[in-house]
Short mmCIF file of C-alpha atoms in Angstrom, two decimals:
data_model
loop_
_atom_site.label_atom_id
_atom_site.label_comp_id
_atom_site.label_asym_id
_atom_site.label_seq_id
_atom_site.Cartn_x
_atom_site.Cartn_y
_atom_site.Cartn_z
CA MET A 1 -202.17 -19.51 3.80
CA LEU A 2 -204.04 -20.75 0.20
CA THR A 3 -202.99 -23.80 -1.37
CA MET A 4 -203.62 -23.32 -5.25
CA PRO A 5 -204.68 -27.62 -6.69
CA VAL A 6 -202.73 -27.22 -9.50
CA VAL A 7 -202.21 -30.15 -12.04
CA SER A 8 -198.82 -29.32 -14.20
CA GLU A 9 -196.71 -31.62 -14.32
CA SER A 10 -193.96 -29.48 -13.46
CA SER A 11 -195.65 -27.10 -10.72
CA PRO A 12 -194.94 -28.01 -7.49
CA SER A 13 -198.17 -29.35 -6.38
CA PRO A 14 -198.54 -31.78 -3.17
CA ASP A 15 -199.51 -34.52 -5.97
CA ALA A 16 -196.22 -34.22 -7.88
CA ARG A 17 -194.23 -34.17 -4.73
CA THR A 18 -196.16 -37.22 -3.71
CA ARG A 19 -196.04 -39.09 -6.66
CA LEU A 20 -191.89 -38.76 -6.77
CA ALA A 21 -191.90 -40.01 -3.35
CA ARG A 22 -193.69 -42.50 -3.47
CA ALA A 23 -191.48 -43.24 -6.72
CA ALA A 24 -188.03 -42.86 -5.12
CA VAL A 25 -189.10 -45.16 -2.26
CA GLU A 26 -189.44 -48.18 -4.33
CA ALA A 27 -187.04 -47.20 -6.37
CA PHE A 28 -184.08 -46.87 -3.38
CA ALA A 29 -186.18 -49.95 -1.84
CA THR A 30 -185.74 -52.09 -5.45
CA ARG A 31 -181.49 -50.67 -7.00
CA GLY A 32 -180.57 -48.82 -3.42
CA PHE A 33 -179.97 -45.01 -3.36
CA HIS A 34 -176.68 -45.91 -5.77
CA GLY A 35 -178.53 -47.42 -7.96
CA THR A 36 -180.36 -45.49 -8.95
CA THR A 37 -180.63 -41.95 -10.59
CA THR A 38 -183.31 -38.93 -10.78
CA ARG A 39 -184.55 -40.50 -14.65
CA ASP A 40 -185.42 -43.68 -13.13
CA ILE A 41 -187.04 -41.66 -10.24
CA SER A 42 -188.84 -39.19 -11.99
CA THR A 43 -190.07 -41.20 -15.33
CA ALA A 44 -191.47 -43.89 -12.92
CA ALA A 45 -193.17 -40.85 -11.55
CA GLY A 46 -194.44 -41.02 -14.69
CA MET A 47 -192.76 -37.51 -15.18
CA SER A 48 -189.91 -36.13 -17.61
CA PRO A 49 -186.89 -37.14 -16.85
CA ALA A 50 -185.48 -33.44 -15.05
CA ALA A 51 -188.81 -33.26 -12.89
CA LEU A 52 -187.71 -34.43 -9.99
CA TYR A 53 -185.07 -30.97 -9.78
CA VAL A 54 -188.49 -29.27 -9.97
CA HIS A 55 -189.08 -30.15 -6.67
CA HIS A 56 -185.83 -31.42 -4.92
CA ARG A 57 -182.05 -29.82 -5.57
CA SER A 58 -180.92 -33.48 -5.64
CA LYS A 59 -181.80 -36.91 -5.26
CA GLU A 60 -180.40 -36.92 -2.13
CA GLU A 61 -182.24 -34.43 -0.94
CA LEU A 62 -184.62 -36.32 -2.16
CA LEU A 63 -183.82 -38.62 0.48
CA PHE A 64 -183.53 -36.21 3.03
CA GLU A 65 -186.77 -35.57 3.02
CA LEU A 66 -187.91 -38.49 2.97
CA SER A 67 -186.07 -39.46 5.99
CA ARG A 68 -187.03 -36.51 8.38
CA VAL A 69 -190.23 -37.17 7.33
CA GLY A 70 -190.52 -40.36 8.11
CA HIS A 71 -188.48 -40.36 11.30
CA LEU A 72 -190.27 -37.04 12.96
CA ARG A 73 -193.57 -39.12 11.92
CA VAL A 74 -191.79 -42.12 14.36
CA LEU A 75 -190.58 -39.35 17.15
CA GLU A 76 -194.41 -38.00 17.19
CA MET A 77 -195.63 -42.08 17.10
CA VAL A 78 -193.65 -43.48 19.93
CA ARG A 79 -194.89 -40.62 22.30
CA GLU A 80 -198.03 -40.55 21.70
CA SER A 81 -197.64 -44.19 22.55
CA VAL A 82 -196.25 -43.59 25.87
CA ALA A 83 -198.64 -40.22 27.01
CA GLY A 84 -201.71 -42.44 27.67
CA SER A 85 -200.81 -43.99 30.68
CA ASP A 86 -197.96 -43.47 34.04
CA ASP A 87 -197.51 -47.14 33.40
CA PRO A 88 -194.07 -47.88 32.35
CA VAL A 89 -195.24 -52.01 31.27
CA GLU A 90 -198.10 -50.56 29.60
CA GLN A 91 -196.59 -47.45 28.02
CA LEU A 92 -194.07 -49.71 26.89
CA GLY A 93 -196.12 -52.75 25.89
CA ILE A 94 -198.02 -49.82 23.75
CA LEU A 95 -194.71 -48.57 22.16
CA VAL A 96 -193.72 -51.78 21.19
CA GLU A 97 -197.05 -52.36 19.83
CA ASP A 98 -197.61 -49.20 17.61
CA PHE A 99 -193.42 -49.50 16.81
CA VAL A 100 -193.91 -53.04 15.50
CA ARG A 101 -196.55 -52.80 13.37
CA ASP A 102 -195.89 -49.69 11.40
CA HIS A 103 -192.48 -51.14 10.50
CA ALA A 104 -194.49 -54.49 9.24
CA VAL A 105 -196.76 -51.65 7.25
CA VAL A 106 -194.33 -49.84 6.13
CA HIS A 107 -191.41 -52.52 6.06
CA THR A 108 -190.84 -50.78 2.32
CA GLY A 109 -189.92 -47.04 3.10
CA ALA A 110 -188.90 -48.02 6.59
CA ARG A 111 -186.49 -50.24 5.38
CA VAL A 112 -185.35 -47.52 3.45
CA ILE A 113 -184.47 -44.81 5.85
CA ASN A 114 -183.18 -46.73 7.72
CA TYR A 115 -180.84 -48.55 5.17
CA GLU A 116 -179.61 -45.37 3.55
CA LEU A 117 -178.03 -43.10 5.66
CA ALA A 118 -174.97 -43.46 4.46
CA ALA A 119 -176.23 -41.98 1.79
CA LEU A 120 -177.05 -38.44 3.75
CA SER A 121 -174.73 -35.67 3.43
CA GLU A 122 -173.37 -35.08 6.72
CA GLU A 123 -175.30 -32.23 7.81
CA HIS A 124 -178.21 -33.74 6.71
CA LEU A 125 -176.95 -37.00 8.71
CA ALA A 126 -176.94 -35.39 11.70
CA GLU A 127 -179.86 -33.89 11.78
CA ILE A 128 -181.68 -37.20 11.15
CA VAL A 129 -178.85 -38.98 13.95
CA ALA A 130 -180.93 -36.08 16.70
CA ILE A 131 -184.26 -37.46 15.53
CA ARG A 132 -183.07 -40.99 16.22
CA HIS A 133 -181.33 -40.31 19.78
CA GLU A 134 -185.32 -38.28 20.71
CA ILE A 135 -186.56 -41.95 19.96
CA ASP A 136 -184.41 -43.99 21.54
CA LEU A 137 -185.01 -41.10 25.03
CA VAL A 138 -188.61 -42.41 24.64
CA VAL A 139 -187.81 -45.90 24.88
CA ARG A 140 -184.97 -45.51 27.44
CA ASP A 141 -186.83 -43.24 29.87
CA VAL A 142 -189.48 -45.17 29.69
CA ILE A 143 -187.17 -48.64 30.83
CA ASP A 144 -185.16 -46.48 33.21
CA ARG A 145 -188.50 -45.59 34.89
CA GLY A 146 -189.77 -49.13 35.13
CA VAL A 147 -186.30 -50.16 36.58
CA ALA A 148 -186.54 -47.52 39.18
CA ALA A 149 -190.47 -48.32 40.19
CA GLY A 150 -189.01 -51.86 40.27
CA VAL A 151 -191.11 -53.28 37.37
CA PHE A 152 -188.06 -54.17 35.15
CA HIS A 153 -184.86 -55.32 35.56
CA THR A 154 -182.26 -55.48 33.58
CA PRO A 155 -178.54 -55.55 33.47
CA ASP A 156 -177.87 -52.88 30.90
CA ALA A 157 -181.17 -51.01 30.84
CA HIS A 158 -179.23 -48.30 27.80
CA MET A 159 -178.74 -52.04 25.96
CA THR A 160 -182.23 -53.69 26.73
CA ALA A 161 -183.75 -50.06 25.43
CA LEU A 162 -181.58 -50.52 21.79
CA ALA A 163 -182.38 -53.91 21.60
CA VAL A 164 -185.95 -53.34 21.62
CA LEU A 165 -186.01 -50.81 18.87
CA SER A 166 -183.29 -52.99 17.48
CA LEU A 167 -186.19 -55.80 16.79
CA GLY A 168 -188.42 -53.60 15.71
CA ILE A 169 -186.60 -52.13 13.23
CA ASP A 170 -185.63 -54.79 11.06
CA VAL A 171 -189.22 -56.09 11.12
CA ALA A 172 -189.25 -53.80 8.15
CA ARG A 173 -186.25 -55.96 6.49
CA TRP A 174 -188.44 -59.85 6.81
CA PHE A 175 -192.46 -58.45 7.17
CA ARG A 176 -194.13 -59.69 3.89
CA ASP A 177 -197.41 -58.67 3.39
CA GLU A 178 -198.27 -61.87 2.29
CA GLY A 179 -196.65 -64.00 4.44
CA ARG A 180 -198.16 -65.99 7.45
CA TRP A 181 -198.18 -63.58 10.19
CA THR A 182 -200.60 -59.91 9.74
CA PRO A 183 -198.76 -56.86 11.37
CA ASP A 184 -201.16 -57.12 14.49
CA GLN A 185 -199.88 -60.50 14.77
CA VAL A 186 -196.07 -59.36 14.72
CA ALA A 187 -197.79 -56.40 17.04
CA VAL A 188 -198.81 -58.11 19.84
CA HIS A 189 -196.33 -61.06 20.26
CA TYR A 190 -193.28 -58.38 20.14
CA ARG A 191 -194.93 -56.79 22.27
CA LEU A 192 -194.71 -59.65 25.66
CA LEU A 193 -191.12 -60.07 23.92
CA ALA A 194 -190.29 -56.94 24.90
CA LEU A 195 -191.19 -56.58 28.12
CA ARG A 196 -189.74 -60.04 28.56
CA MET A 197 -186.53 -58.57 27.48
CA ALA A 198 -187.61 -55.67 30.24
CA GLY A 199 -187.74 -58.36 32.28
CA SER A 200 -191.55 -57.05 33.02
CA VAL A 201 -192.47 -59.12 36.27
CA ALA A 202 -195.60 -58.13 35.43
CA MET B 1 -155.80 -82.16 -4.81
CA LEU B 2 -152.39 -79.75 -5.11
CA THR B 3 -152.67 -76.53 -5.37
CA MET B 4 -150.13 -74.26 -7.10
CA PRO B 5 -148.87 -71.11 -5.31
CA VAL B 6 -149.81 -68.12 -8.76
CA VAL B 7 -148.54 -64.87 -8.18
CA SER B 8 -150.20 -63.56 -11.77
CA GLU B 9 -153.00 -61.61 -11.40
CA SER B 10 -155.23 -62.63 -13.92
CA SER B 11 -154.89 -66.29 -12.66
CA PRO B 12 -157.19 -67.30 -10.74
CA SER B 13 -155.04 -68.02 -7.41
CA PRO B 14 -156.99 -67.34 -4.08
CA ASP B 15 -155.24 -64.10 -3.35
CA ALA B 16 -156.44 -62.80 -6.35
CA ARG B 17 -160.45 -64.22 -5.40
CA THR B 18 -159.94 -63.19 -2.19
CA ARG B 19 -159.21 -59.10 -3.17
CA LEU B 20 -162.17 -59.37 -5.10
CA ALA B 21 -164.07 -60.76 -2.38
CA ARG B 22 -163.02 -58.25 -0.20
CA ALA B 23 -163.27 -55.81 -2.35
CA ALA B 24 -166.94 -56.27 -3.64
CA VAL B 25 -168.05 -56.72 0.03
CA GLU B 26 -166.55 -52.65 0.94
CA ALA B 27 -168.43 -51.71 -2.13
CA PHE B 28 -171.25 -53.90 -1.68
CA ALA B 29 -171.58 -52.42 2.05
CA THR B 30 -171.21 -48.88 0.65
CA ARG B 31 -173.05 -47.77 -2.27
CA GLY B 32 -175.38 -51.31 -2.63
CA PHE B 33 -174.65 -53.87 -5.05
CA HIS B 34 -177.04 -51.99 -8.73
CA GLY B 35 -174.61 -48.99 -7.25
CA THR B 36 -171.50 -50.62 -7.63
CA THR B 37 -169.28 -51.76 -11.48
CA THR B 38 -167.12 -54.52 -12.08
CA ARG B 39 -164.53 -51.97 -12.67
CA ASP B 40 -165.00 -50.70 -8.57
CA ILE B 41 -164.30 -54.22 -7.57
CA SER B 42 -161.49 -54.57 -9.69
CA THR B 43 -160.14 -51.54 -9.53
CA ALA B 44 -160.73 -51.64 -5.60
CA ALA B 45 -159.15 -54.85 -5.81
CA GLY B 46 -156.19 -53.25 -7.58
CA MET B 47 -156.64 -54.87 -10.65
CA SER B 48 -156.93 -54.08 -14.19
CA PRO B 49 -160.44 -53.12 -14.80
CA ALA B 50 -162.67 -56.30 -16.07
CA ALA B 51 -159.99 -58.79 -14.35
CA LEU B 52 -163.43 -59.81 -11.56
CA TYR B 53 -164.53 -61.31 -15.55
CA VAL B 54 -161.47 -63.87 -15.05
CA HIS B 55 -162.90 -64.89 -12.11
CA HIS B 56 -167.01 -64.89 -11.92
CA ARG B 57 -168.67 -65.05 -14.97
CA SER B 58 -170.52 -61.90 -13.26
CA LYS B 59 -171.58 -59.39 -10.77
CA GLU B 60 -174.73 -61.50 -9.17
CA GLU B 61 -172.51 -64.39 -9.42
CA LEU B 62 -170.14 -62.84 -7.12
CA LEU B 63 -172.89 -61.79 -4.80
CA PHE B 64 -174.36 -64.65 -4.84
CA GLU B 65 -170.40 -66.66 -3.34
CA LEU B 66 -170.14 -64.20 -0.69
CA SER B 67 -173.53 -65.01 0.31
CA ARG B 68 -173.13 -68.91 0.29
CA VAL B 69 -170.21 -68.66 1.80
CA GLY B 70 -170.88 -66.41 4.52
CA HIS B 71 -174.93 -68.12 4.79
CA LEU B 72 -173.04 -71.51 5.06
CA ARG B 73 -170.27 -70.54 7.70
CA VAL B 74 -173.08 -69.56 9.50
CA LEU B 75 -175.36 -72.16 9.96
CA GLU B 76 -171.85 -74.91 10.56
CA MET B 77 -170.67 -72.58 13.63
CA VAL B 78 -174.58 -72.50 15.23
CA ARG B 79 -175.41 -75.97 13.84
CA GLU B 80 -171.73 -76.38 16.37
CA SER B 81 -172.97 -73.57 19.24
CA VAL B 82 -175.85 -76.28 19.58
CA ALA B 83 -173.67 -79.13 19.33
CA GLY B 84 -171.80 -78.91 23.10
CA SER B 85 -174.86 -79.97 25.24
CA ASP B 86 -178.64 -81.37 25.05
CA ASP B 87 -179.76 -78.67 27.67
CA PRO B 88 -182.08 -75.79 25.47
CA VAL B 89 -181.11 -73.28 27.52
CA GLU B 90 -177.45 -73.65 27.62
CA GLN B 91 -177.85 -74.27 24.06
CA LEU B 92 -180.19 -71.44 22.96
CA GLY B 93 -177.02 -69.36 25.17
CA ILE B 94 -174.29 -70.34 23.35
CA LEU B 95 -176.07 -70.17 19.68
CA VAL B 96 -177.16 -66.52 20.53
CA GLU B 97 -173.74 -65.59 22.09
CA ASP B 98 -172.37 -67.30 19.03
CA PHE B 99 -174.58 -65.61 16.33
CA VAL B 100 -174.45 -62.11 17.61
CA ARG B 101 -170.47 -61.89 18.21
CA ASP B 102 -170.19 -63.54 15.48
CA HIS B 103 -172.28 -60.40 13.43
CA ALA B 104 -171.06 -58.03 15.28
CA VAL B 105 -167.47 -58.82 14.39
CA VAL B 106 -168.30 -58.80 10.89
CA HIS B 107 -170.77 -57.07 10.62
CA THR B 108 -170.01 -55.03 6.98
CA GLY B 109 -170.13 -58.37 5.46
CA ALA B 110 -173.25 -59.72 7.63
CA ARG B 111 -174.71 -56.70 6.55
CA VAL B 112 -174.37 -56.86 2.41
CA ILE B 113 -175.38 -61.25 2.94
CA ASN B 114 -178.41 -60.43 4.21
CA TYR B 115 -179.26 -56.71 2.81
CA GLU B 116 -178.79 -58.00 -1.29
CA LEU B 117 -181.21 -60.98 -1.12
CA ALA B 118 -182.78 -58.99 -3.78
CA ALA B 119 -180.27 -58.83 -6.20
CA LEU B 120 -179.48 -62.44 -7.03
CA SER B 121 -180.92 -64.30 -10.07
CA GLU B 122 -184.10 -67.11 -8.80
CA GLU B 123 -182.36 -69.55 -8.63
CA HIS B 124 -179.59 -68.65 -6.85
CA LEU B 125 -181.89 -66.68 -3.82
CA ALA B 126 -183.49 -70.51 -3.89
CA GLU B 127 -180.01 -71.87 -2.94
CA ILE B 128 -179.66 -68.98 -0.37
CA VAL B 129 -182.71 -69.64 0.93
CA ALA B 130 -183.01 -73.03 1.78
CA ILE B 131 -179.86 -72.18 3.45
CA ARG B 132 -181.22 -69.51 5.69
CA HIS B 133 -184.23 -72.33 6.53
CA GLU B 134 -181.41 -74.47 7.87
CA ILE B 135 -180.57 -71.87 10.04
CA ASP B 136 -183.82 -71.44 11.01
CA LEU B 137 -184.48 -74.54 11.95
CA VAL B 138 -181.78 -75.04 14.31
CA VAL B 139 -183.21 -72.52 16.64
CA ARG B 140 -186.51 -73.60 16.10
CA ASP B 141 -185.26 -77.40 17.14
CA VAL B 142 -183.73 -75.52 20.43
CA ILE B 143 -187.16 -73.99 21.36
CA ASP B 144 -189.43 -76.58 20.49
CA ARG B 145 -187.50 -78.98 22.66
CA GLY B 146 -186.75 -76.14 25.50
CA VAL B 147 -191.05 -75.79 25.45
CA ALA B 148 -191.87 -79.50 25.11
CA ALA B 149 -188.98 -80.01 27.93
CA GLY B 150 -190.96 -77.61 30.36
CA VAL B 151 -188.23 -74.56 30.62
CA PHE B 152 -189.22 -72.23 27.80
CA HIS B 153 -192.75 -70.71 27.50
CA THR B 154 -194.06 -69.09 24.06
CA PRO B 155 -197.14 -68.41 22.70
CA ASP B 156 -195.61 -69.01 19.45
CA ALA B 157 -192.51 -71.19 19.61
CA HIS B 158 -191.82 -70.54 15.56
CA MET B 159 -192.12 -66.06 16.04
CA THR B 160 -189.62 -66.53 18.54
CA ALA B 161 -187.63 -67.96 16.70
CA LEU B 162 -187.55 -65.81 14.00
CA ALA B 163 -187.12 -62.93 16.50
CA VAL B 164 -184.32 -64.17 18.20
CA LEU B 165 -182.57 -64.61 14.32
CA SER B 166 -183.17 -61.36 13.73
CA LEU B 167 -182.23 -59.84 16.70
CA GLY B 168 -178.90 -60.76 15.96
CA ILE B 169 -178.84 -59.97 12.48
CA ASP B 170 -179.97 -56.49 13.31
CA VAL B 171 -176.62 -55.91 15.23
CA ALA B 172 -174.24 -55.68 11.66
CA ARG B 173 -176.88 -52.90 11.32
CA TRP B 174 -176.39 -50.86 14.53
CA PHE B 175 -172.60 -52.10 15.60
CA ARG B 176 -169.85 -49.87 15.33
CA ASP B 177 -166.56 -50.85 15.82
CA GLU B 178 -165.78 -47.58 17.76
CA GLY B 179 -169.15 -48.02 19.57
CA ARG B 180 -168.89 -47.82 23.32
CA TRP B 181 -169.01 -51.91 23.54
CA THR B 182 -167.71 -54.22 22.16
CA PRO B 183 -168.72 -57.99 20.27
CA ASP B 184 -168.09 -60.10 23.82
CA GLN B 185 -170.40 -57.52 25.49
CA VAL B 186 -173.03 -57.16 22.90
CA ALA B 187 -173.12 -61.27 23.03
CA VAL B 188 -174.02 -61.61 26.61
CA HIS B 189 -176.75 -59.77 27.20
CA TYR B 190 -178.44 -60.49 24.45
CA ARG B 191 -177.91 -64.13 25.39
CA LEU B 192 -180.27 -62.91 28.20
CA LEU B 193 -182.55 -61.04 26.30
CA ALA B 194 -183.09 -64.22 24.02
CA LEU B 195 -183.59 -66.48 26.75
CA ARG B 196 -186.10 -64.44 28.24
CA MET B 197 -187.76 -63.51 25.04
CA ALA B 198 -187.86 -67.73 24.86
CA GLY B 199 -189.78 -67.49 28.70
CA SER B 200 -186.81 -69.13 29.97
CA VAL B 201 -187.84 -70.33 33.68
CA ALA B 202 -183.97 -70.78 34.48
#
């Protein structure tokens, strides 16, 4: 498929969509989905008040797209994290490092897609919940295999998997770019914390 | 001080304030602070559209009061959690159980006061940050004493303290009343997770 470079504001060029996406993330993070108007997003993207409707059917469609792309990216990432090894200890360690670093680096976007789920339509929410379930399964599988191999010990593998992801998601809430720790420093320490949570004997 | 029972809707009776507070928590949790009007809150509390202003100077003042009362309650709670013992392992265990159970039980209110901090005025935010700092200090002190006593082992006591609280706060995001686990079940499992995070040798 040939993609033409387009500069007109009203055309569905990648640039306009990207500008709208970035403006939406900032606005949703600052004022919440319900506190943001389509006009807020369009004008923050440097476009005319109704420009959002050229690219998205509604504000909810835009949130859904941000959420879908963001969740699929994380799913892809965690699948890659575990792909390089068969050792559950190594796999969980790399997965947590990647997941935590990512939530620290893109904390604003991560907050939006984790905290605004209730604003999605029932149909869209179901799609996002399905992707989240796939992410959960990657973590659960690693912990289950570690328990089976005797390198992890936990009275509830399912709740431990949830807690490991929960700890990583909450990084998006508290992490500050100007704070005392870098994303890498948090990622490395959280790798240790997660392995301990799983009862690693390594 | 003599408190008169008052039934008139426009008077600052505790009942009216409580109804407004409950309505505000629900509204802020559902539509966010910026997506909620004072009229939304007043009418959800069964009052006239401007009734909020009889009791609070603004929507922000109401959020601040919810936030202040909620944070002071948690500070009081964690101080009590550690008051019954001198043993850091026991203290951290009880503290995490109490903190996690609380965030599961009052998850809606906990989400509001943790996620809407940016909506507070600079002055009000500073007051809340100071209370949060006191809560952090309780956890940090327990972990520091455990490390000094040789019962905890962590390369970064400060980050571990933050992670323990972070794990508890995020319970408010994912916990569902109709979910598979009770608040007590989560609290008990998280006690184990937190002790492991701290490198408990107990």
